[in-house]
Short mmCIF file of C-alpha atoms in Angstrom, two decimals:
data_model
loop_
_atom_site.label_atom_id
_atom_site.label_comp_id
_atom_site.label_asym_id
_atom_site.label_seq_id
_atom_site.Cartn_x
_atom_site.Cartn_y
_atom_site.Cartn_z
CA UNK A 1 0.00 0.00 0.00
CA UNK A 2 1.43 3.17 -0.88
CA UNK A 3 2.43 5.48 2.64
CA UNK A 4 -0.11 8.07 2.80
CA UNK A 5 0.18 11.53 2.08
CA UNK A 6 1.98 14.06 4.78
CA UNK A 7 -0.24 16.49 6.33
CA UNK A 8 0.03 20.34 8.05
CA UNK A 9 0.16 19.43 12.07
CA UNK A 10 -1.18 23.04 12.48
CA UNK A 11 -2.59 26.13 10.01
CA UNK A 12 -2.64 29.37 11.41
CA UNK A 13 -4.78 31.25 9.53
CA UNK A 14 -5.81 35.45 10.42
CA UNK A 15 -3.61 37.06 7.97
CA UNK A 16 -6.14 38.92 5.08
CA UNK A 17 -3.96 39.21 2.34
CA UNK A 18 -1.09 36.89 0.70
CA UNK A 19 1.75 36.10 3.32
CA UNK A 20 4.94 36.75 1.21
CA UNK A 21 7.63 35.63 4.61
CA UNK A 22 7.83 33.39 6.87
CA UNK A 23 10.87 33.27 9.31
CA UNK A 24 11.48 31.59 12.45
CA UNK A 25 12.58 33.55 15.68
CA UNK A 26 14.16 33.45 19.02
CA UNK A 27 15.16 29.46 18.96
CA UNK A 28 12.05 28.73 17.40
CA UNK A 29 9.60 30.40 20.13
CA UNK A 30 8.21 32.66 17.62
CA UNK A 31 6.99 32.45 14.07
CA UNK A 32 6.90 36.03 12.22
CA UNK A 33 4.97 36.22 8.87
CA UNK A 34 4.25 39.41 6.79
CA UNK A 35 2.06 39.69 4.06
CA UNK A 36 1.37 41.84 0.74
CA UNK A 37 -0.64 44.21 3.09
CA UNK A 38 2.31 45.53 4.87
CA UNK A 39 1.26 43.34 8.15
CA UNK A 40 3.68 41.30 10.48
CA UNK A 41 2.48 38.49 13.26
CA UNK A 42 4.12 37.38 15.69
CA UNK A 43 3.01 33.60 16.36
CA UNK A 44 3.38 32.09 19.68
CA UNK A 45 4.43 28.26 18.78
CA UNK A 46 3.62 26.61 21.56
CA UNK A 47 -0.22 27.59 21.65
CA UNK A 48 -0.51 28.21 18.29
CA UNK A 49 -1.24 31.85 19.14
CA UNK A 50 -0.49 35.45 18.02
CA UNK A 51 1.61 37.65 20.03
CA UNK A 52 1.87 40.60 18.38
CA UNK A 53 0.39 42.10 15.19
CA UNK A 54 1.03 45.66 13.47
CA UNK A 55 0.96 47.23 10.19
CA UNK A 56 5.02 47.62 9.68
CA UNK A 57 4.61 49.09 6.11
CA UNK A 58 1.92 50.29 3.94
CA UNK A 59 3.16 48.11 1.62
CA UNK A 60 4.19 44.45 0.69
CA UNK A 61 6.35 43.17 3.19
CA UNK A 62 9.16 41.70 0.83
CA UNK A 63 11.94 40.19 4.51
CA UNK A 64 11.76 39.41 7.81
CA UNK A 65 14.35 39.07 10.30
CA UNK A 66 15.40 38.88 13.81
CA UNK A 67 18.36 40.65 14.86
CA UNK A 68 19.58 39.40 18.61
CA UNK A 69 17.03 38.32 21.25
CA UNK A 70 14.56 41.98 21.22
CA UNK A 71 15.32 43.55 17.22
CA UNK A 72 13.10 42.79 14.58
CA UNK A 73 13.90 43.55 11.14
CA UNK A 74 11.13 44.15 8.15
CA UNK A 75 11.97 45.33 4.58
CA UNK A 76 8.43 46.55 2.73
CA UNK A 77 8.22 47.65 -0.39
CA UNK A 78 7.66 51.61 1.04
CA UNK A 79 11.31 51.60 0.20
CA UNK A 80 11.75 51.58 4.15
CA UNK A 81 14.10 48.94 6.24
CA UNK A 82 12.92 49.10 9.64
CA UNK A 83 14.66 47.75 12.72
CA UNK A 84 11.83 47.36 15.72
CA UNK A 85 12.67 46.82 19.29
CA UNK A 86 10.00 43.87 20.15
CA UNK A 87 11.11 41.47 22.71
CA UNK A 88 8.70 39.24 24.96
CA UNK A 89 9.10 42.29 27.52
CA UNK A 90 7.15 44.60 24.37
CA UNK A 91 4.61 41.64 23.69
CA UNK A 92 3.05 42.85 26.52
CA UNK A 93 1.22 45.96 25.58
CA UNK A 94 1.08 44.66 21.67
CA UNK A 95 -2.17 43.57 20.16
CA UNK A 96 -3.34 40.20 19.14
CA UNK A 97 -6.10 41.72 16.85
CA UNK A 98 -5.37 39.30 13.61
CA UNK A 99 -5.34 41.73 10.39
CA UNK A 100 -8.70 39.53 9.16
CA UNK A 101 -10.30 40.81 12.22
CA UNK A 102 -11.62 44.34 11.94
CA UNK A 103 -10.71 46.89 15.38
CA UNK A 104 -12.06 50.11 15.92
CA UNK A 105 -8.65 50.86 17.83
CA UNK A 106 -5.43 51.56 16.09
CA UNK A 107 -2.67 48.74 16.80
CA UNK A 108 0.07 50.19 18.58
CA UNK A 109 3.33 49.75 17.01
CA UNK A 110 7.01 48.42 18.30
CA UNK A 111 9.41 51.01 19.27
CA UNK A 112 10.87 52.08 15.87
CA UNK A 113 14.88 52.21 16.41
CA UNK A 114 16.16 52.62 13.30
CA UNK A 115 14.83 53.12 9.91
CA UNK A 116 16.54 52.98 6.47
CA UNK A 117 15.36 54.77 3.08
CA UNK A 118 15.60 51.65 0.25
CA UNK A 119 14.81 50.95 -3.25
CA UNK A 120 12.41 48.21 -3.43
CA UNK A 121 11.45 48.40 -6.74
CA UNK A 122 13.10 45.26 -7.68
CA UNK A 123 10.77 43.08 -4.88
CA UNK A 124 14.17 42.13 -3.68
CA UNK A 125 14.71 41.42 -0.09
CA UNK A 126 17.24 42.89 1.95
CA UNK A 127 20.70 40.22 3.30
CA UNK A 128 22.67 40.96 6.44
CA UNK A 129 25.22 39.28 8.45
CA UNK A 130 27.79 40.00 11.53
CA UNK A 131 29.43 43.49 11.05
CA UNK A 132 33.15 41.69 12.25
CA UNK A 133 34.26 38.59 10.71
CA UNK A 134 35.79 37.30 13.61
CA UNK A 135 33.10 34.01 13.17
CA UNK A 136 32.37 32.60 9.32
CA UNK A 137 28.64 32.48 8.31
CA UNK A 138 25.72 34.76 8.42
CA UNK A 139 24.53 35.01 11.99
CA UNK A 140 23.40 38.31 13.27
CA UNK A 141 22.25 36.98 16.43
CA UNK A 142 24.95 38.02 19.18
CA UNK A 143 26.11 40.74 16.77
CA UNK A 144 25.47 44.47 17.89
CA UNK A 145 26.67 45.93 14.58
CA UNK A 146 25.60 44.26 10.90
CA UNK A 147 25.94 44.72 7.93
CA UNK A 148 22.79 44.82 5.22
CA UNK A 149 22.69 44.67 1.41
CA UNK A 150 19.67 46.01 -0.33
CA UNK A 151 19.59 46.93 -3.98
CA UNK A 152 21.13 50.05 -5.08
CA UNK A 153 18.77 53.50 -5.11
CA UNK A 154 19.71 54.62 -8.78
CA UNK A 155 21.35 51.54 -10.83
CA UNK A 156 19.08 48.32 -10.17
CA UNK A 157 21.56 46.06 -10.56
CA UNK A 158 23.92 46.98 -8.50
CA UNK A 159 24.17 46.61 -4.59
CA UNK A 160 24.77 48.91 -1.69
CA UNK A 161 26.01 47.31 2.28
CA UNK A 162 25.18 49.53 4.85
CA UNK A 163 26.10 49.28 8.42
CA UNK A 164 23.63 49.33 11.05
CA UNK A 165 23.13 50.62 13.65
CA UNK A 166 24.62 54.05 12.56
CA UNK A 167 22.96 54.00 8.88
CA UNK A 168 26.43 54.24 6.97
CA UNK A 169 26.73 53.28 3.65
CA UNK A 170 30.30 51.04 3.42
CA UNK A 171 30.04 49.57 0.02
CA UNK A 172 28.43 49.87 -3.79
CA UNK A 173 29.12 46.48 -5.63
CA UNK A 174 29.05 46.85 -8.92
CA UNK A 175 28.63 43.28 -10.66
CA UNK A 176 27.87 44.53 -14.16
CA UNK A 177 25.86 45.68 -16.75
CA UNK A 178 23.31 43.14 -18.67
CA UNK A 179 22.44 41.29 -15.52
CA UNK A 180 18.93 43.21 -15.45
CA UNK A 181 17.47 43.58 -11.64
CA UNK A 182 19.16 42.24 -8.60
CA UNK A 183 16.37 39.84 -7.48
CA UNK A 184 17.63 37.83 -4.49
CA UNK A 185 20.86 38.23 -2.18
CA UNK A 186 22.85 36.83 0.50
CA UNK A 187 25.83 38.21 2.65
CA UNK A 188 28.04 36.78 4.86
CA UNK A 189 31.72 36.08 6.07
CA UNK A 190 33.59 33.29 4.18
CA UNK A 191 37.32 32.38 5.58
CA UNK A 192 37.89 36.19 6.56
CA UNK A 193 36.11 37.91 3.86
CA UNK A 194 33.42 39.63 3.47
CA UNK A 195 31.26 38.02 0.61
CA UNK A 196 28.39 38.48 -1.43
CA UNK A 197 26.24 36.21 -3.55
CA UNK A 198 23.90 37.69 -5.69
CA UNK A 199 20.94 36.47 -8.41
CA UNK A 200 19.40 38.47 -11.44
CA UNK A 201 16.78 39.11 -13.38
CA UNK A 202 18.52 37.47 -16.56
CA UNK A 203 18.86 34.08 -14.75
CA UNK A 204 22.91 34.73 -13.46
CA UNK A 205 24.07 34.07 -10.39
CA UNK A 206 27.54 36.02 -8.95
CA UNK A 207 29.79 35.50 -5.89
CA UNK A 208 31.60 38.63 -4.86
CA UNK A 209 34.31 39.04 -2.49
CA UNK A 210 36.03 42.00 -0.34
CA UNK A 211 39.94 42.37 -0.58
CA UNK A 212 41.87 43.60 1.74
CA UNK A 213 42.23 46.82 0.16
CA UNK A 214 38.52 47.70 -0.33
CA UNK A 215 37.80 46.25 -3.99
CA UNK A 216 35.27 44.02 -4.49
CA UNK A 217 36.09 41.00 -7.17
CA UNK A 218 33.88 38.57 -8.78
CA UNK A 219 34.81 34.82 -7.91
CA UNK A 220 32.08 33.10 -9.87
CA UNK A 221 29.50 34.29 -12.12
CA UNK A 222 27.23 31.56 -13.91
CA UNK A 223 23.97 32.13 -15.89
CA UNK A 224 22.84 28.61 -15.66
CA UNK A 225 18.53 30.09 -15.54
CA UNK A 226 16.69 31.26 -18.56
CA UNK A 227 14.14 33.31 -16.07
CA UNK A 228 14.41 35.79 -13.62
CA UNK A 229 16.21 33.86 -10.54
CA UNK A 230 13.88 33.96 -7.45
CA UNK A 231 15.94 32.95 -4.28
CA UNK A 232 19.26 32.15 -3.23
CA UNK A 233 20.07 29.89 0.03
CA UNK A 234 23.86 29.59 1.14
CA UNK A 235 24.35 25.88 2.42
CA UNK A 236 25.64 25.87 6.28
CA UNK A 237 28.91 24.38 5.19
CA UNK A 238 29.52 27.25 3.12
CA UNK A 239 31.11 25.15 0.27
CA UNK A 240 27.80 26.08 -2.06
CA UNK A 241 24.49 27.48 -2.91
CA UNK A 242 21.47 26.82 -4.58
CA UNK A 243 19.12 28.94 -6.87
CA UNK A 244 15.44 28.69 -7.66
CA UNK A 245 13.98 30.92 -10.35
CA UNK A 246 11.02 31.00 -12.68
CA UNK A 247 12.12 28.16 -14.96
CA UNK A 248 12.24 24.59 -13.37
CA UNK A 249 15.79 24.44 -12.72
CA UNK A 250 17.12 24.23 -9.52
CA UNK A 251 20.84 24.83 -9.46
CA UNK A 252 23.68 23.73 -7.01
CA UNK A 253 26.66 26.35 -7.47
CA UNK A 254 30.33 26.34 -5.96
CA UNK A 255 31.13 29.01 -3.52
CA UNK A 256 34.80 29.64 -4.36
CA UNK A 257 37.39 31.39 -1.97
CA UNK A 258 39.25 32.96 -5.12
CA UNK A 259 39.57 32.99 -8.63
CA UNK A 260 39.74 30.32 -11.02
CA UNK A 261 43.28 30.16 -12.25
CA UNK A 262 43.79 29.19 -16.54
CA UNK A 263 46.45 28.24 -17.95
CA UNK A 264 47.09 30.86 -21.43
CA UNK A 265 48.00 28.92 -24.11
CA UNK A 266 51.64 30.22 -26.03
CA UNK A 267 50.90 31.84 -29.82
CA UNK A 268 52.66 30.59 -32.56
CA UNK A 269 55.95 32.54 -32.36
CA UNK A 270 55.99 30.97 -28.62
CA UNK A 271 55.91 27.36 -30.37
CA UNK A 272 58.59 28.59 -33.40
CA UNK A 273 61.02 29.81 -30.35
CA UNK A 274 60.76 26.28 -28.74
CA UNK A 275 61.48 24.59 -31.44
CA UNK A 276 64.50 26.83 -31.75
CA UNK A 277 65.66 25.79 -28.34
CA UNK A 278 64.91 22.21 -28.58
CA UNK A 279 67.46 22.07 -31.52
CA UNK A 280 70.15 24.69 -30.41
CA UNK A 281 71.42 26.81 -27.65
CA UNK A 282 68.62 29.38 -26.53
CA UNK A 283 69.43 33.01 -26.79
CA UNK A 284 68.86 35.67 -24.55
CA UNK A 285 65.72 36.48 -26.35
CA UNK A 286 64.04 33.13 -26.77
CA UNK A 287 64.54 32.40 -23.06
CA UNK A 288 63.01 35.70 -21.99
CA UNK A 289 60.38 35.31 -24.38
CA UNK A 290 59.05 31.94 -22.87
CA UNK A 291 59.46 32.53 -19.53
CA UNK A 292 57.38 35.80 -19.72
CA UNK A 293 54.42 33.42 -21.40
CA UNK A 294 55.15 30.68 -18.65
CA UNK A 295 54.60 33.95 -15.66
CA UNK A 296 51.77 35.04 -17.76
CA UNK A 297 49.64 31.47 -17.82
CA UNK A 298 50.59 31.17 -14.10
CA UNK A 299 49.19 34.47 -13.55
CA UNK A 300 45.95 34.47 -15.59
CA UNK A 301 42.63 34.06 -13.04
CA UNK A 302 38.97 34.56 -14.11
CA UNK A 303 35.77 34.28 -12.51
CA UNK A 304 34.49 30.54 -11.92
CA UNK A 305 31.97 29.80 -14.33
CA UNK A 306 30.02 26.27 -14.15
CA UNK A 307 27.68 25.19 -11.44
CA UNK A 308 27.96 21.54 -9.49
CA UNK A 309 24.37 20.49 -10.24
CA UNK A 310 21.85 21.69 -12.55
CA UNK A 311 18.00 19.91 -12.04
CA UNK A 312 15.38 20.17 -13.60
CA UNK A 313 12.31 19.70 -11.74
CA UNK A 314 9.64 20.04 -14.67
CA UNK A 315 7.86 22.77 -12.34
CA UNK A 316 8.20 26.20 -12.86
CA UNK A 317 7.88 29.14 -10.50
CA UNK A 318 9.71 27.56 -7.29
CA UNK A 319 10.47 30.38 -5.31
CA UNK A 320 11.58 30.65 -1.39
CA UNK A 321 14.31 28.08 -1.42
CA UNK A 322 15.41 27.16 2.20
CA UNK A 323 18.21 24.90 3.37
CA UNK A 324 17.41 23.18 6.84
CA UNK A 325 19.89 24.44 9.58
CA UNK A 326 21.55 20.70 9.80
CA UNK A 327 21.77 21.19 5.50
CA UNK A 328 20.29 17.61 4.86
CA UNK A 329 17.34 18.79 2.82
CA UNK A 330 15.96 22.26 1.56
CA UNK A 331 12.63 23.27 0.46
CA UNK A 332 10.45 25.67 -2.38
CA UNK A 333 7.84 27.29 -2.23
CA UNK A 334 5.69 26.96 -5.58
CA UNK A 335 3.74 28.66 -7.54
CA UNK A 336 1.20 25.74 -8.12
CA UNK A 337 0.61 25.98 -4.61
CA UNK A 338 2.62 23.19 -3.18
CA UNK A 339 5.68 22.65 -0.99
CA UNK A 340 8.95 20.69 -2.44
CA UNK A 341 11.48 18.84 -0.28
CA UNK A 342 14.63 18.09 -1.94
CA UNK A 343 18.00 16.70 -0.94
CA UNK A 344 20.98 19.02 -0.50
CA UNK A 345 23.41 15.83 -1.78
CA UNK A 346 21.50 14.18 -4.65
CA UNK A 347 18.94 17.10 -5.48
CA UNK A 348 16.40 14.60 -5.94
CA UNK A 349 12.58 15.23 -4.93
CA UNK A 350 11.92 13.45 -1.69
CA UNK A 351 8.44 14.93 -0.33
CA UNK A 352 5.35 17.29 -2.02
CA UNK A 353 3.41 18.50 0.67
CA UNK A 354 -0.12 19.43 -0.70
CA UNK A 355 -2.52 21.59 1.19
CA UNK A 356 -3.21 25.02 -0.33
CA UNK A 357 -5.10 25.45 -2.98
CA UNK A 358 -3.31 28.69 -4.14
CA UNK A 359 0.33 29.59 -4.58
CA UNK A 360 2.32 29.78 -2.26
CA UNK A 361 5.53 32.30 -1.69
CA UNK A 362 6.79 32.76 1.60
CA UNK A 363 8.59 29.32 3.43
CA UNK A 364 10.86 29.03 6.35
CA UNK A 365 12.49 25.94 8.17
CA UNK A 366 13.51 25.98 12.01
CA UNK A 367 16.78 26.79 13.37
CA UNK A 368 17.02 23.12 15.36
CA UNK A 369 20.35 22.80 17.71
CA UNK A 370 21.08 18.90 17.37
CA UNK A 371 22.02 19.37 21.30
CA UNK A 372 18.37 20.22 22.08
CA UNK A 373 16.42 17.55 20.66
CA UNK A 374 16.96 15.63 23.91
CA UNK A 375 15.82 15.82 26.98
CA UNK A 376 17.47 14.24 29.71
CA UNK A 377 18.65 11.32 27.35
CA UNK A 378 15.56 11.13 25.85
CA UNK A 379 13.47 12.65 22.91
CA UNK A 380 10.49 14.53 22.81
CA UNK A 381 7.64 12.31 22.95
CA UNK A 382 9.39 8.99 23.73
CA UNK A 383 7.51 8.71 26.93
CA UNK A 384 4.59 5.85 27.07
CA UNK A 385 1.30 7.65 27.52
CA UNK A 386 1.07 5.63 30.48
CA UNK A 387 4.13 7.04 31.65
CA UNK A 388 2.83 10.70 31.36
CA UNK A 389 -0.17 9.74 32.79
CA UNK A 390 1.19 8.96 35.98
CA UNK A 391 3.02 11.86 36.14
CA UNK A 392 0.33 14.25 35.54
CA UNK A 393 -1.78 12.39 38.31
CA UNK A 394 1.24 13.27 41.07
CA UNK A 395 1.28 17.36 40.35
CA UNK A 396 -0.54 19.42 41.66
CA UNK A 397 -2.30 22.19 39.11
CA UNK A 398 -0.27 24.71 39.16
CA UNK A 399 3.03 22.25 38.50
CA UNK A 400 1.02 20.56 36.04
CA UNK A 401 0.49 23.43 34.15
CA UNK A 402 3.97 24.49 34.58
CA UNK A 403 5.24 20.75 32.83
CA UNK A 404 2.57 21.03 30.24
CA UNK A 405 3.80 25.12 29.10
CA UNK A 406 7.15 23.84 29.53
CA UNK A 407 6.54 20.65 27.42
CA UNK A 408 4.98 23.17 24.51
CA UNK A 409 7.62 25.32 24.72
CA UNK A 410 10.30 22.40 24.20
CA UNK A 411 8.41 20.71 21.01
CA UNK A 412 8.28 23.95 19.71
CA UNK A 413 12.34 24.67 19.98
CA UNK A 414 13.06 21.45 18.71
CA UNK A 415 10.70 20.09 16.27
CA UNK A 416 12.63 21.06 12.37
CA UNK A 417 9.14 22.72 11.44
CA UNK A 418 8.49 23.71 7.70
CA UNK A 419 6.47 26.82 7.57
CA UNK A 420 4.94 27.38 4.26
CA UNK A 421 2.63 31.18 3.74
CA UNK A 422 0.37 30.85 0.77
CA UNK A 423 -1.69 33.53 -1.45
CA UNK A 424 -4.89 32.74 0.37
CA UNK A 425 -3.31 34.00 3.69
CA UNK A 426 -2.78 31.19 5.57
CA UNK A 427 0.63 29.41 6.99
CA UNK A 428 0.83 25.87 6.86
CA UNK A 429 3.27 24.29 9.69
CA UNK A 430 4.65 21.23 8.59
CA UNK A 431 6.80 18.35 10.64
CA UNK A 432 8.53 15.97 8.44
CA UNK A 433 12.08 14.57 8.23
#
C-alpha cells in the first residue's frame, strides 16, 4: 500500500492578504509572517497563538528578520528597512487583533529604532550578516553591529552594504551591466572575507568578495537560468548554494574562496622559439620570451563559471528556497501551490506537501540545535502515555500546568518545522524529516 500523504500538524490562519515571509525567531519560540498588506504576526508556537500584530509598512512586506534576542527587522516595499525593538518584555502591551479581524482601535506599534530609506522596486529582499568577521557564516544573532545589502537607489543592478546601527553606507558592488534587476541576495563572512552572492533578473548568479584593500572582485559568475532567478540559500557548510527561479531548474553552485586560475595557451611565435631551443642553444631572447608566457599562464585568473548540479524539476515558478539548519534537505515554495522537499546531496525530490489550494511564496524551516532535541537522554515524545499519565496524576495544578507550558515550549524549539505562507493567507506548519 502506498504510505499516505503528509499532512500540516497546524494552520494558522488570520492574515487577510497573501503572506509573502515566513521566518522563524528566538530558537524557534516565535513564528513572524508578513504579508502583501504591509502586516507582520508574531506567532506564539507553543499555543498556536499570536503575540503581536502591526501594520510595519503600507506596503508588501518583501523580509523578515530577527536581529539578537529583542530587534526585529522588516523590509516593505515603502522603500523603508525598519529595525523594531519587540522582545517578549514589548509583547506585553502589543495587540493580538489578527489583520482579518476588523478593530475600531489603532494597533500600537514596536518602538521604531532605526529606519533605512531603500529601493524596493526590484521586490528584492534585503541580506545581512555579523558586522566583524571574527566568526564565518551569516549570523546576526549576538552581533550588535551588521551589515545589510539592499539593492542600489539609482542603478538596479547593482548593490549597496550599509552598516547598522549608525545607517552608513560602506560599500556599492558593482557586478555589471546586462544582468537586469538584482532579485535575491545573501551576505556573509567566508574564511575572513566579506562576501556576497547575488541572483538576477537574466537568470545569473555572482559571488563577490572584499579584498583587503577595499575592492570588491567577482569569484564566480554563472547564468545557468533562462528566467528571472527567485531565491538564493547559502548551504551551512559554506562550500555552495542553490538557486530557484522561474524556470524549473534548480541549481547547485560552488562558492569559491578565489579565482579560477587558466592556464594561457603560447601563440605561434611561442611554439617557433621552442622549437628553436629544442634544436640549439637558446638566446637571450628566446629564453626571456618563454618565460614571460610561462609567468603570464601562471598568472591568468577569471571568474568561476560552471555550477555543481543543474536539475530540472519540470515545475516552474519555485520560489523561497530554504536549506534546513543541519543542511540535509531544503525546500520551495511553488507557484502551483505546493511545498517541495529536496536533498541538498542528490537534489532529488523526496516529499510534495499538498494543502493550499493557491500559490504559495513565503517558506521558512527551524533553526534546530542537534544538542536540544533531547531531553534528559531522551526525545520529545518517547515517553509511554502511560508514563505521562502517571506523572500528571502526582502534580498538583499549578506544576502541572507548569510541565505542560514547559513541554509546549520544548516541542516547539526542537521540532525542524516547515512553515509554508500561501496567497490565500494562511501558513501551513509542517513536521517531516
Amino acid at each position: 500500500m502506498a504510505a499516505p500523504a503528509p499532512a500540516p500538524r497546524s494552520i494558522l490562519r488570520g492574515h487577510k492578504a497573501p503572506v509573502h515571509v515566513a521566518e522563524f525567531i528566538r530558537r524557534n519560540q516565535r513564528l513572524a509572517t508578513g504579508d502583501a498588506d504591509g502586516y507582520v504576526v508574531l506567532w506564539d508556537l507553543a499555543i498556536l497563538r499570536p503575540r503581536a500584530v502591526w501594520r510595519a509598512h503600507e506596503n508588501a512586506i518583501l523580509g523578515i528578520r530577527a536581529w539578537g534576542a529583542d530587534k526585529l527587522i522588516t523590509h516593505g516595499r515603502d522603500h523603508k528597512l525598519i529595525v523594531w525593538k519587540i522582545g517578549p518584555a514589548e509583547e506585553e502591551g502589543m495587540s493580538t487583533a489578527l489583520p482579518l479581524e476588523e478593530t475600531l482601535e489603532p494597533r500600537a506599534q514596536p518602538w521604531l529604532l532605526h529606519m533605512l530609506p531603500v529601493n524596493t522596486m526590484n521586490f528584492c529582499s534585503f541580506a545581512a550578516c555579523a558586522s566583524s568577521a571574527s566568526r564565518d557564516g551569516m549570523d546576526i544573532e549576538t552581533a550588535s553591529e551588521i551589515l545589510v545589502a539592499v539593492p542600489n537607489t539609482l542603478v538596479s543592478e547593482a548593490i549597496d552594504v550599509y552598516q547598522l546601527p549608525d545607517q552608513t553606507r560602506l560599500h556599492t558592488v558593482k557586478p555589471g551591466s546586462g544582468n537586469g534587476m538584482a532579485m535575491s541576495l545573501s551576505l556573509l563572512h567566508l574564511r575572513g572575507y566579506l562576501t556576497m552572492v547575488a541572483a538576477f533578473e537574466n537568470g545569473a548568479a555572482s559571488v563577490h568578495r572584499l579584498g583587503d584593500g577595499g575592492v570588491w572582485t567577482m569569484l564566480y559568475r554563472s547564468q545557468a537560468h533562462s528566467q528571472p532567478i527567485l531565491s538564493i540559500s547559502v548551504h551551512p557548510s559554506l562550500e555552495h548554494f542553490f538557486t530557484s527561479s522561474a524556470d524549473s531548474l534548480i541549481v547547485k553552485h560552488p562558492l569559491p574562496t578565489s579565482q579560477q586560475e587558466i592556464a594561457t595557451p603560447f601563440d605561434p611565435s611561442n611554439r617557433i622559439i621552442e622549437e628553436i631551443v629544442d634544436s640549439a642553444p637558446p638566446s637571450l631572447l628566446s629564453a626571456g620570451l618563454k618565460g614571460e608566457s610561462e609567468r603570464a599562464a601562471k598568472s591568468t585568473t577569471k571568474p568561476w563559471e560552471h555550477p555543481t548540479k543543474v536539475t530540472n524539476t519540470k515545475h516552474s515558478g519555485q520560489q523561497s528556497l530554504r536549506v534546513r539548519s543541519d543542511g540535509r534537505i531544503f525546500a520551495t515554495a511553488g507557484w502551483d501551490a505546493n511545498v517541495r522537499v529536496y536533498s541538498a546531496k542528490t537534489m532529488k525530490e523526496l516529499a510534495v506537501l499538498q494543502w493550499h489550494k493557491v500559490g504559495c511564496y513565503g517558506l521558512a524551516f527551524a533553526d534546530v540545535d542537534p544538542l536540544e532535541s533531547q531531553d534528559s537522554g531522551e526525545p520529545v515524545g518517547a515517553e509511554s502515555d502511560a508514563s505521562v499519565s502517571q506523572a500528571m496524576l502526582a502534580k498538583g495544578p499549578a506544576e502541572l500546568q507548569s510541565s505542560v507550558k514547559a513541554r509546549r515550549l520544548h516541542k516547539a524549539q526542537t521540532t525542524h518545522w516547515i512553515a509554508a505562507g500561501a496567497k490565500d493567507g494562511k501558513v501551513s506548519l509542517w513536521d517531516i524529516y
